[in-house]
Short mmCIF file of C-alpha atoms and ligand atoms in Angstrom, two decimals:
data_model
loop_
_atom_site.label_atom_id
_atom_site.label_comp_id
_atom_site.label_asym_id
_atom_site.label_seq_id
_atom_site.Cartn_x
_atom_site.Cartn_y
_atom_site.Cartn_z
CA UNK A 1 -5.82 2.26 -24.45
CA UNK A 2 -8.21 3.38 -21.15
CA UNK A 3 -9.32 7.11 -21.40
CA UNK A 4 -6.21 8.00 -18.80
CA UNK A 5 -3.65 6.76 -20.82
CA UNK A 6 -5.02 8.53 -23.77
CA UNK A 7 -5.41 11.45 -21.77
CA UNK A 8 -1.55 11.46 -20.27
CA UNK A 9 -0.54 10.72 -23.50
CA UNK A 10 -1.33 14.13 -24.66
CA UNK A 11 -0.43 16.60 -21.24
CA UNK A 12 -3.30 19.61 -21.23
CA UNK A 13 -6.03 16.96 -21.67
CA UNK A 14 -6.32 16.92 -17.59
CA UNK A 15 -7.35 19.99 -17.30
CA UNK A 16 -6.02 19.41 -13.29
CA UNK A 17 -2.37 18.15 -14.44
CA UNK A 18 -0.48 21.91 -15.40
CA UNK A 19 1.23 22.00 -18.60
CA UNK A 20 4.60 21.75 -17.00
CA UNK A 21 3.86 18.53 -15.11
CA UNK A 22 7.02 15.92 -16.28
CA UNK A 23 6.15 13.23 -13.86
CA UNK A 24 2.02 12.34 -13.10
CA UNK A 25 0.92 9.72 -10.70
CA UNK A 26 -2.85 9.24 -11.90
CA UNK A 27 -5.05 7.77 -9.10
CA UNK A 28 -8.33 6.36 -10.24
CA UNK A 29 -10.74 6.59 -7.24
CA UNK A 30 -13.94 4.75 -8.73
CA UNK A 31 -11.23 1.96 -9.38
CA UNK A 32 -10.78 1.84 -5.40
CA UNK A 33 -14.27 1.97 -4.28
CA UNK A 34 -14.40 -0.72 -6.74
CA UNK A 35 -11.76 -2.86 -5.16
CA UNK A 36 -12.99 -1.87 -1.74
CA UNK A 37 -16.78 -3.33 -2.85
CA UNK A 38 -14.98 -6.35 -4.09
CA UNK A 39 -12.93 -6.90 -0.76
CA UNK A 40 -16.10 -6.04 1.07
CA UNK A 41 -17.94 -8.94 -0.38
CA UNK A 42 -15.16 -11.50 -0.87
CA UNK A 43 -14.96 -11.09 3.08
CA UNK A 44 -18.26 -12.42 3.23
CA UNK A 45 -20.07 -11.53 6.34
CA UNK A 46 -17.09 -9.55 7.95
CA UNK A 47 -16.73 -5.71 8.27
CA UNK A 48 -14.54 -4.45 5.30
CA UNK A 49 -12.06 -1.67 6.67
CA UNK A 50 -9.31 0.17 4.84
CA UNK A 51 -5.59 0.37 5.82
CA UNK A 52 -4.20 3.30 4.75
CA UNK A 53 -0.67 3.73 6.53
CA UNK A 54 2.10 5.22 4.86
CA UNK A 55 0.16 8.20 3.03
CA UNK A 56 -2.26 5.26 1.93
CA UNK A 57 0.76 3.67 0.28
CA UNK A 58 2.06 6.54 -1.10
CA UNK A 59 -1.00 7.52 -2.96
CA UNK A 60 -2.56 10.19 -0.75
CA UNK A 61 -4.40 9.95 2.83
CA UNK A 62 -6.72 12.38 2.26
CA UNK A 63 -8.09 11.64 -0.84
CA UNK A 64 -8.22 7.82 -0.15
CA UNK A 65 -9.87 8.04 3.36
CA UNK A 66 -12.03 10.30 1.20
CA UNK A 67 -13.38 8.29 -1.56
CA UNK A 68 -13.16 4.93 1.31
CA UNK A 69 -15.56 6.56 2.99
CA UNK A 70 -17.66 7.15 0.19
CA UNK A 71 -18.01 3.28 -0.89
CA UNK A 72 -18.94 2.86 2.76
CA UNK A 73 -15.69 2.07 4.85
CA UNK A 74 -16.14 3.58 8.39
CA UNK A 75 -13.14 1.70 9.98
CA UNK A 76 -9.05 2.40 9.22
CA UNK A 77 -5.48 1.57 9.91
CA UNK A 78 -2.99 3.51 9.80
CA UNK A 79 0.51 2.94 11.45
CA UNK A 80 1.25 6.53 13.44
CA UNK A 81 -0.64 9.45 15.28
CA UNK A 82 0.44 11.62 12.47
CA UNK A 83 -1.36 9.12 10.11
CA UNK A 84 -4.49 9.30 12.34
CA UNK A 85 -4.54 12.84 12.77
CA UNK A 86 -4.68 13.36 8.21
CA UNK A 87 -7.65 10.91 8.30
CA UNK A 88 -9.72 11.90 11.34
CA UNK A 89 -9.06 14.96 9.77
CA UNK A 90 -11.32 14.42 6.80
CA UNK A 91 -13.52 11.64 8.80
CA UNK A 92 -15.05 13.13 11.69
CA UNK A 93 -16.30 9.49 12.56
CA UNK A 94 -14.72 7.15 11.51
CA UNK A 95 -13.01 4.21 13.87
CA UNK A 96 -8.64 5.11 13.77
CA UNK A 97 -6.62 2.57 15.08
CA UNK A 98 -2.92 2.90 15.38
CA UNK A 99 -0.87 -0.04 14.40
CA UNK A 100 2.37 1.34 15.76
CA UNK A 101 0.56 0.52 19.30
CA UNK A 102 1.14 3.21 22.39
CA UNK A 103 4.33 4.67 22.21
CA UNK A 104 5.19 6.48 25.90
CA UNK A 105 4.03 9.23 26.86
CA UNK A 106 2.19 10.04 23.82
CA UNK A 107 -1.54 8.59 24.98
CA UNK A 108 -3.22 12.47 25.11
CA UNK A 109 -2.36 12.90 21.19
CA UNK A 110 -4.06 9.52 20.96
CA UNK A 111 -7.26 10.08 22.94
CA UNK A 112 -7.04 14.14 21.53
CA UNK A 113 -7.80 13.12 18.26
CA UNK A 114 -9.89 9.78 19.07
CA UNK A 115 -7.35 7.54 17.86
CA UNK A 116 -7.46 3.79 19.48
CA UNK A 117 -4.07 2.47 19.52
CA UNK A 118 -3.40 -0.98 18.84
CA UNK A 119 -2.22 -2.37 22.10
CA UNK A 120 1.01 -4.83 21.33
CA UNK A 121 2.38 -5.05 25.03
CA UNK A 122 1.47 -5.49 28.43
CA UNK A 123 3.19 -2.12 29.00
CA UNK A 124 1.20 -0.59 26.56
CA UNK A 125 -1.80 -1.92 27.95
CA UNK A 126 -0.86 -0.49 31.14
CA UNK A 127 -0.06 2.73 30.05
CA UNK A 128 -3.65 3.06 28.19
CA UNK A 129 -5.73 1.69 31.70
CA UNK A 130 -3.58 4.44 33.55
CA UNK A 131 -4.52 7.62 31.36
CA UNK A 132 -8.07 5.89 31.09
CA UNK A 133 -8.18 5.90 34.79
CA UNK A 134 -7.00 9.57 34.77
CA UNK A 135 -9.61 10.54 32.36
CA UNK A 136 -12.10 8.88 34.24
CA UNK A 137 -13.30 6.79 31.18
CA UNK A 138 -12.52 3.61 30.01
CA UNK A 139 -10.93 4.80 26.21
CA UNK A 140 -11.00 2.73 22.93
CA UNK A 141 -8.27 0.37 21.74
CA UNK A 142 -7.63 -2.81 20.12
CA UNK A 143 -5.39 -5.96 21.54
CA UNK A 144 -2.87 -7.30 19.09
CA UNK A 145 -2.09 -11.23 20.08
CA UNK A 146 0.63 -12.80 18.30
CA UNK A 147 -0.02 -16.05 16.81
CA UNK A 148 3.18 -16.69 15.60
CA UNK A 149 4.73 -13.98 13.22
CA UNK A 150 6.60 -12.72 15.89
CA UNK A 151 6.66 -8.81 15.21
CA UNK A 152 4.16 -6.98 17.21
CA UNK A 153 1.48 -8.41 19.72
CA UNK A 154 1.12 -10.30 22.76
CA UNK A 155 2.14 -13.66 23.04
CA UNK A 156 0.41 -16.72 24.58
CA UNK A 157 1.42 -15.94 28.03
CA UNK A 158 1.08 -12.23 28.28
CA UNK A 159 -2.84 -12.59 27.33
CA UNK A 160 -3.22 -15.32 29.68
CA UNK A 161 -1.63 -12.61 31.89
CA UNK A 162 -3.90 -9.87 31.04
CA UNK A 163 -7.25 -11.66 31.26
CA UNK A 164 -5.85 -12.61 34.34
CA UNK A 165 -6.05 -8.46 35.44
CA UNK A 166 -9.41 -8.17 35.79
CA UNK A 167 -8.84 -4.32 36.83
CA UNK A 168 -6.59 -3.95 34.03
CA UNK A 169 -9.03 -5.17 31.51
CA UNK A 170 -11.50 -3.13 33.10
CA UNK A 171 -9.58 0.29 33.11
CA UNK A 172 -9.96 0.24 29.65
CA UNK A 173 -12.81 -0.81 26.92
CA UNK A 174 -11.17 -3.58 24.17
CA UNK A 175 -12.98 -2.58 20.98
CA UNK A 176 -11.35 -5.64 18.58
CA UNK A 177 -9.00 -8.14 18.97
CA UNK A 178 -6.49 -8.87 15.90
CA UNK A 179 -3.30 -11.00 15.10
CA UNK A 180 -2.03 -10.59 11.44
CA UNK A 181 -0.80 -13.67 9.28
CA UNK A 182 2.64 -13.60 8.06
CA UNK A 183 2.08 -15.68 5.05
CA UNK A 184 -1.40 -14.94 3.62
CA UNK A 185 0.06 -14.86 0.16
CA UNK A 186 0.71 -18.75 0.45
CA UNK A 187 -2.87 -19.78 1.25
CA UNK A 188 -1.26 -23.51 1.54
CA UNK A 189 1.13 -22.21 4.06
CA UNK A 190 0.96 -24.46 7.10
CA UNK A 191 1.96 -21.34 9.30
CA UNK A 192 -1.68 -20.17 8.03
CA UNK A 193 -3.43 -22.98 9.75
CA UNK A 194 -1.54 -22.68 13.00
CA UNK A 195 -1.69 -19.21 12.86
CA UNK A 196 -5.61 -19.13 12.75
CA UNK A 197 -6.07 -22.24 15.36
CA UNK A 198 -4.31 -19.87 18.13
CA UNK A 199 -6.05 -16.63 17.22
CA UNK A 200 -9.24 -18.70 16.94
CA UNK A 201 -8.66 -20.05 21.09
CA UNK A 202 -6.88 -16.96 21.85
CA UNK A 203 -9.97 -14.27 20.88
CA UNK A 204 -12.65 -16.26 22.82
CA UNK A 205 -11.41 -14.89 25.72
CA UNK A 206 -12.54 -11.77 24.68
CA UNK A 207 -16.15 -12.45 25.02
CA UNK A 208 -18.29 -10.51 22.22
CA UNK A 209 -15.63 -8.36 21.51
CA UNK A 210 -15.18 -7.97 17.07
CA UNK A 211 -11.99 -10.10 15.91
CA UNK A 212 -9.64 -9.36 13.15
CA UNK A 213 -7.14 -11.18 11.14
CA UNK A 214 -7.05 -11.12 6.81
CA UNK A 215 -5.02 -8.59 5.67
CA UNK A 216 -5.32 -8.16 1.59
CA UNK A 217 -4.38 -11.65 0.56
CA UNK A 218 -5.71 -13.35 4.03
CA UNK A 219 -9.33 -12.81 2.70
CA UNK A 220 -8.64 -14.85 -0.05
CA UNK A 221 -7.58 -18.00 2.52
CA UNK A 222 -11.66 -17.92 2.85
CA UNK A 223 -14.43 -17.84 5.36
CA UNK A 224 -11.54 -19.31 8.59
CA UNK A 225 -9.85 -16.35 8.09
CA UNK A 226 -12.41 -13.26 8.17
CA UNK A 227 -13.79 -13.39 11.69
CA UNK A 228 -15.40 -9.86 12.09
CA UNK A 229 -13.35 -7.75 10.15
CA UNK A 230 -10.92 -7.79 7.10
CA UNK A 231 -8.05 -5.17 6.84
CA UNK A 232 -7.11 -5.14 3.27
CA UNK A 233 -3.99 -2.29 1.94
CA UNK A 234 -2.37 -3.17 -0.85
CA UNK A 235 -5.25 -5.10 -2.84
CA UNK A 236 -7.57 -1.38 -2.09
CA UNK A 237 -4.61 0.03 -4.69
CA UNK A 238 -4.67 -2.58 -7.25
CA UNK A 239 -1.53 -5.04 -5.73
CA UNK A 240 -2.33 -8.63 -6.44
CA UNK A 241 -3.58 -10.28 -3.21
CA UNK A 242 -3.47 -13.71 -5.23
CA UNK A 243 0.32 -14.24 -6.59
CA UNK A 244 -0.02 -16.79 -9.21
CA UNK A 245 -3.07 -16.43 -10.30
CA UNK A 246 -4.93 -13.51 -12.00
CA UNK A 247 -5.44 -10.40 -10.11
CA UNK A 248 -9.13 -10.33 -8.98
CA UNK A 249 -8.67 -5.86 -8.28
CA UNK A 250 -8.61 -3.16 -10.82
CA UNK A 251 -6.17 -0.94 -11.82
CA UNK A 252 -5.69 2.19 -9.55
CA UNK A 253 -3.49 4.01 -10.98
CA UNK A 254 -1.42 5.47 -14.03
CA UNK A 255 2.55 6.80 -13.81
CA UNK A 256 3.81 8.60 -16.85
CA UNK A 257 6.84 10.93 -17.31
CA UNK A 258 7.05 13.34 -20.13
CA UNK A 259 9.62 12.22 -22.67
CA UNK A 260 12.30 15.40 -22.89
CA UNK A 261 14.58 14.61 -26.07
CA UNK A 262 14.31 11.86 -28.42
CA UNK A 263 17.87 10.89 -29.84
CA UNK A 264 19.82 8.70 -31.24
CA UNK A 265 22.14 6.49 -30.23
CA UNK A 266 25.31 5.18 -32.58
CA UNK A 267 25.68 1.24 -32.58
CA UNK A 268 28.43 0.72 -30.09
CA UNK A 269 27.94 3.88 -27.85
CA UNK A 270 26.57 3.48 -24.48
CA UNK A 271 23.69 5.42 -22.08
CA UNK A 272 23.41 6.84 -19.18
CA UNK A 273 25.81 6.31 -15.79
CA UNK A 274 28.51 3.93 -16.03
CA UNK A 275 28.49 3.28 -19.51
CA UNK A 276 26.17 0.18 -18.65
CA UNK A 277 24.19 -0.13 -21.68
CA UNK A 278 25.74 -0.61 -24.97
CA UNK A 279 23.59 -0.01 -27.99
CA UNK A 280 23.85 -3.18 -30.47
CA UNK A 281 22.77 -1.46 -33.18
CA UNK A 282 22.40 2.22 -34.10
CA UNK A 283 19.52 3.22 -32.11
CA UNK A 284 17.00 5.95 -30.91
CA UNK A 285 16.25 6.99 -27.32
CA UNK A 286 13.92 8.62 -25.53
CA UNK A 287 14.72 10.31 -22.38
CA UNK A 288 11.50 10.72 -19.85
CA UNK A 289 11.67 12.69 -16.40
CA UNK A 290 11.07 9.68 -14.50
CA UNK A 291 13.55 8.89 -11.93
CA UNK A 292 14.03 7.27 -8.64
CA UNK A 293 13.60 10.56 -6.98
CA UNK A 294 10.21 10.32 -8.59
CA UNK A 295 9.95 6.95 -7.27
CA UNK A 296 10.79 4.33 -9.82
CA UNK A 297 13.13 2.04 -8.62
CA UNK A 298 17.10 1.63 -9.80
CA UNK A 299 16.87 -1.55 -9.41
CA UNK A 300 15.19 -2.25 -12.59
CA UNK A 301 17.88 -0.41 -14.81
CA UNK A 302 18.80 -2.28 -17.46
CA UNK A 303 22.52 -3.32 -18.12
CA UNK A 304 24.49 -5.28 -21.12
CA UNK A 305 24.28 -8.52 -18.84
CA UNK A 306 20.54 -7.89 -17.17
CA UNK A 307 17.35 -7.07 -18.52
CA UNK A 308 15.32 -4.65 -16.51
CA UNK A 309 11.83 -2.97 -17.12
CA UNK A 310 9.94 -1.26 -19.30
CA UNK A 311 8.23 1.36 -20.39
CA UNK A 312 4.74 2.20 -22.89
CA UNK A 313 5.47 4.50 -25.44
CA UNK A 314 2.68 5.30 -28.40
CA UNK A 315 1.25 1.55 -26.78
CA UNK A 316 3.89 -0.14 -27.34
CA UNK A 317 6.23 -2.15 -25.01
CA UNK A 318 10.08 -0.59 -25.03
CA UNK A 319 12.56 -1.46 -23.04
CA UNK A 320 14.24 1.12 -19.93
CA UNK A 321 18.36 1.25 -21.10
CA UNK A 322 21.03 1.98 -18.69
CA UNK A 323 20.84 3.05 -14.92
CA UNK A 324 17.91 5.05 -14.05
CA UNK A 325 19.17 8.31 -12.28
CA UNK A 326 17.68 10.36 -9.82
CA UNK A 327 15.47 12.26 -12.61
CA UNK A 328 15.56 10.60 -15.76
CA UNK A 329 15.03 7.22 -17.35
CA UNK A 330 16.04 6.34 -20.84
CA UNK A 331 13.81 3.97 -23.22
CA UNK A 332 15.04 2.24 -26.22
CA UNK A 333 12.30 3.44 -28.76
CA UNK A 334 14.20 2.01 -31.90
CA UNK A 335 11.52 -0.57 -32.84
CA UNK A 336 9.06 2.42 -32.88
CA UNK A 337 8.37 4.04 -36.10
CA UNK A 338 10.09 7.23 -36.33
CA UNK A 339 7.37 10.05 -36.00
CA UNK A 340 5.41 7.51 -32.99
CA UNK A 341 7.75 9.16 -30.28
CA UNK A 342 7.75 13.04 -30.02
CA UNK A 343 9.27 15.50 -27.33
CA UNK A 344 6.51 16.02 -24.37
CA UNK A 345 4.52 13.43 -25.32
CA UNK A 346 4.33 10.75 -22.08
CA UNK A 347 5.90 7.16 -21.76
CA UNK A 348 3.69 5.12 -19.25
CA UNK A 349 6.14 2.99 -16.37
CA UNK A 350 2.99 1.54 -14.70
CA UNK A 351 -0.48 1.56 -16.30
CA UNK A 352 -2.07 -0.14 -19.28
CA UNK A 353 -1.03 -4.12 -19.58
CA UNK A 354 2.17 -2.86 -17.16
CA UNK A 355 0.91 -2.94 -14.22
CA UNK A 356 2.54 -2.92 -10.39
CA UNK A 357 3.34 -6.22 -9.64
CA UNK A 358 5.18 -6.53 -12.90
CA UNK A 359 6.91 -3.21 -12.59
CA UNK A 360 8.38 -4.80 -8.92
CA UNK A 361 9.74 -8.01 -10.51
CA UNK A 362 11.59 -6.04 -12.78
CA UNK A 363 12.94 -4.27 -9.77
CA UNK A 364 13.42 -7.74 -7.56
CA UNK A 365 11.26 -5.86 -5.13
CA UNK A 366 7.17 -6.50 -4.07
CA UNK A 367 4.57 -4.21 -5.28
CA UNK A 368 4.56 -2.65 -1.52
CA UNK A 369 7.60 -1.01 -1.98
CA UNK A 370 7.04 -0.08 -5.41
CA UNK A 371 4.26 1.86 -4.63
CA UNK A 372 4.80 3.69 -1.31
CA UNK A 373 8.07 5.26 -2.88
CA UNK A 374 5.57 7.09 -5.48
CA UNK A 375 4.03 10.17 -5.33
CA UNK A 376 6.73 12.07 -2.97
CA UNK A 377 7.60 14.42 -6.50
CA UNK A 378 5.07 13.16 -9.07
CA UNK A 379 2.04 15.62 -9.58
CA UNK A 380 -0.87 13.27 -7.96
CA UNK A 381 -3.66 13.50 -10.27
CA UNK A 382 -7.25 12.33 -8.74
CA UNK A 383 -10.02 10.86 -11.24
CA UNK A 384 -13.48 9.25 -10.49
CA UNK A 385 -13.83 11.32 -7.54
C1 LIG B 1 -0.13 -3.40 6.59
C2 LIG B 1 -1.04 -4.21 7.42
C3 LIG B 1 -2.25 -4.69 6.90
C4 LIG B 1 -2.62 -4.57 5.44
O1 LIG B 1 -1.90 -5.53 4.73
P1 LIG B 1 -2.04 -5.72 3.14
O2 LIG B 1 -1.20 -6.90 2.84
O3 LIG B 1 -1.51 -4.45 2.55
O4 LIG B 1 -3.47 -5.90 2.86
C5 LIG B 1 -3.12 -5.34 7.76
N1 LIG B 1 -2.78 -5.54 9.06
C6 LIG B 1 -1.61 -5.12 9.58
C7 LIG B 1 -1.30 -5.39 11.00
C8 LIG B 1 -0.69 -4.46 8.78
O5 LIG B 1 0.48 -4.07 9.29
#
């Protein structure tokens, strides 16, 4: 059992987490400068930056720009201005670009707080040479090209286009060019290949300018795929960026929910909504204040006709029974022995040998979505700081 585990186990031990904390999302920050050093030398001689949209998947902006910065990131994603604002607030100079791209209007709250938005139009590109004519400067941004995902970026033609605008390309300064791969997780994928042969034509007309394209599991394709500069999220926080094989990044982080009531359960009597779960045999539950308002998914209750996940309690494996409701989720802790489970001790949902990618099968869902839908009610606990 790590030292957090042992710690959650036994609330009061953090001397950060109060007393009354029932839900505690656990973030270990030397874990992520670890995973950040590891990304930063599996993308050989590429730049290593840090994407940390979405509240740096739901763990916490601040704090993860924070400790970034310490292992020696100096260049982040995020998707919106709000985003950038949170992290040039605590990085005076770092690089922000904004994957959204340049919504209307909005290029002064851009340039205000030194943001470089990620150009995905021809519009947008036009917008950001007008305001950089205004200013009188020709501002920061990136160019997204598609190469064939079809989401954001320029296609084919509308680069040829804009290299084609020799004012246009002048009104402003192109600081990186970047596509993203659609199907990095499937280094075999032949839409890798044709993905990296455009970006690879496309980006030398950009003379000298940095190129981009490995997200998490695109560094892992190897050397064709890391250009100047990676832009790893979800392996930063522990998500495996190799599916199938074994997860080269460390464990981030720890959720636990103090267990309420233990009680028992008469063979034949069900738990929870919808009478969903019927026990087989006289059992004993434990009730935690973990729900999906806390973040942990309803889709992997368990029913009669479908297993769903787990839960650690006292180290053991025990299986989540019924529906999962907003604030509670009930564990079958029958196989435990009887004084292993107490009131306010902690049952861990992701941590230990449980960890995120694991926790999402259960839920038919990826870790992504697992893990920005944590932390909204959970008391975030920072360690390794
Ligand atoms: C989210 C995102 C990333 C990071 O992807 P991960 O798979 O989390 O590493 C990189 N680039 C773009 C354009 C993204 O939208």
């Amino acid at each position: 059992m790590s030292a957090v585990a042992h710690s959650l186990a036994a609330p009061g031990a953090l001397a950060h987490v109060p007393t009354s904390a029932r839900a505690v999302l656990s973030v270990d920050l030397a874990a992520l400068r670890a995973n950040w050093a590891r990304l930063n030398s599996a993308s050989g001689r590429a730049e290593c930056a840090g994407v940390v949209k979405a509240d740096a998947y739901g763990l916490g902006l601040a704090p993860i720009v924070e400790a970034l910065g310490k292992a020696g990131c100096t260049t982040f994603f995020v998707a919106t201005v709000k985003e950038g604002r949170a992290a040039r607030e605590v990085d005076a100079a770092a690089t922000i670009y904004v994957l959204d791209g340049l919504l209307p209007g909005a290029e002064a709250e851009y340039a205000g707080f030194d943001l470089r938005p990620v150009l995905s139009s021809l519009p947008e590109a036009r917008d950001w040479a007008r305001f950089s004519r205004d200013r009188g400067r020709a501002l920061p941004a990136a160019i997204h090209i598609d190469t064939g995902m079809n989401r954001l970026g320029m296609p084919e033609a509308e680069i040829d286009e804009l290299v084609r605008s020799p004012k246009l390309l002048a009104a402003f300064e192109t600081t990186l060019v970047m596509s993203h791969l659609a199907c990095a997780e499937v280094p075999d994928h032949p839409l890798n290949a044709n993905q990296i042969r455009l970006f690879r034509e496309l980006r030398m007309l950009y003379h000298g300018v940095p190129a981009s394209l490995a997200n998490s599991a695109g560094i892992f394709i190897g050397d064709t795929a890391h250009f100047d500069l990676a832009r790893p999220g979800a392996a930063l926080y522990g998500i495996n960026p190799t599916p199938g094989r074994d997860n080269p990044m460390r464990n981030v982080l720890t959720l636990s929910g103090r267990i309420l009531q233990v009680r028992k359960v008469p063979q034949g009597e069900s738990v929870g909504y919808g009478a969903t779960w019927n026990a087989k045999r006289a059992s004993r539950v434990a009730i935690a204040a973990l729900g999906y308002a806390d973040g942990l998914l309803r889709a992997g209750s368990s029913l009669d006709r479908k297993a769903g996940g787990s839960a650690i309690v006292a180290r053991k494996r025990c299986p989540i029974v019924g529906y999962i409701s907003m604030d509670l989720a009930c564990i079958d802790v029958t196989d435990l022995p009887d004084n292993a489970v107490r009131r306010g001790r902690s049952a861990i949902f992701i941590g230990e040998n449980l960890l995120i990618d694991e926790v999402a099968a259960s839920a038919g869902t990826i870790a992504y979505e697992v893990l920005v839908r944590l932390g909204s009610r959970c008391h975030l606990a920072y360690r390794g700081g």
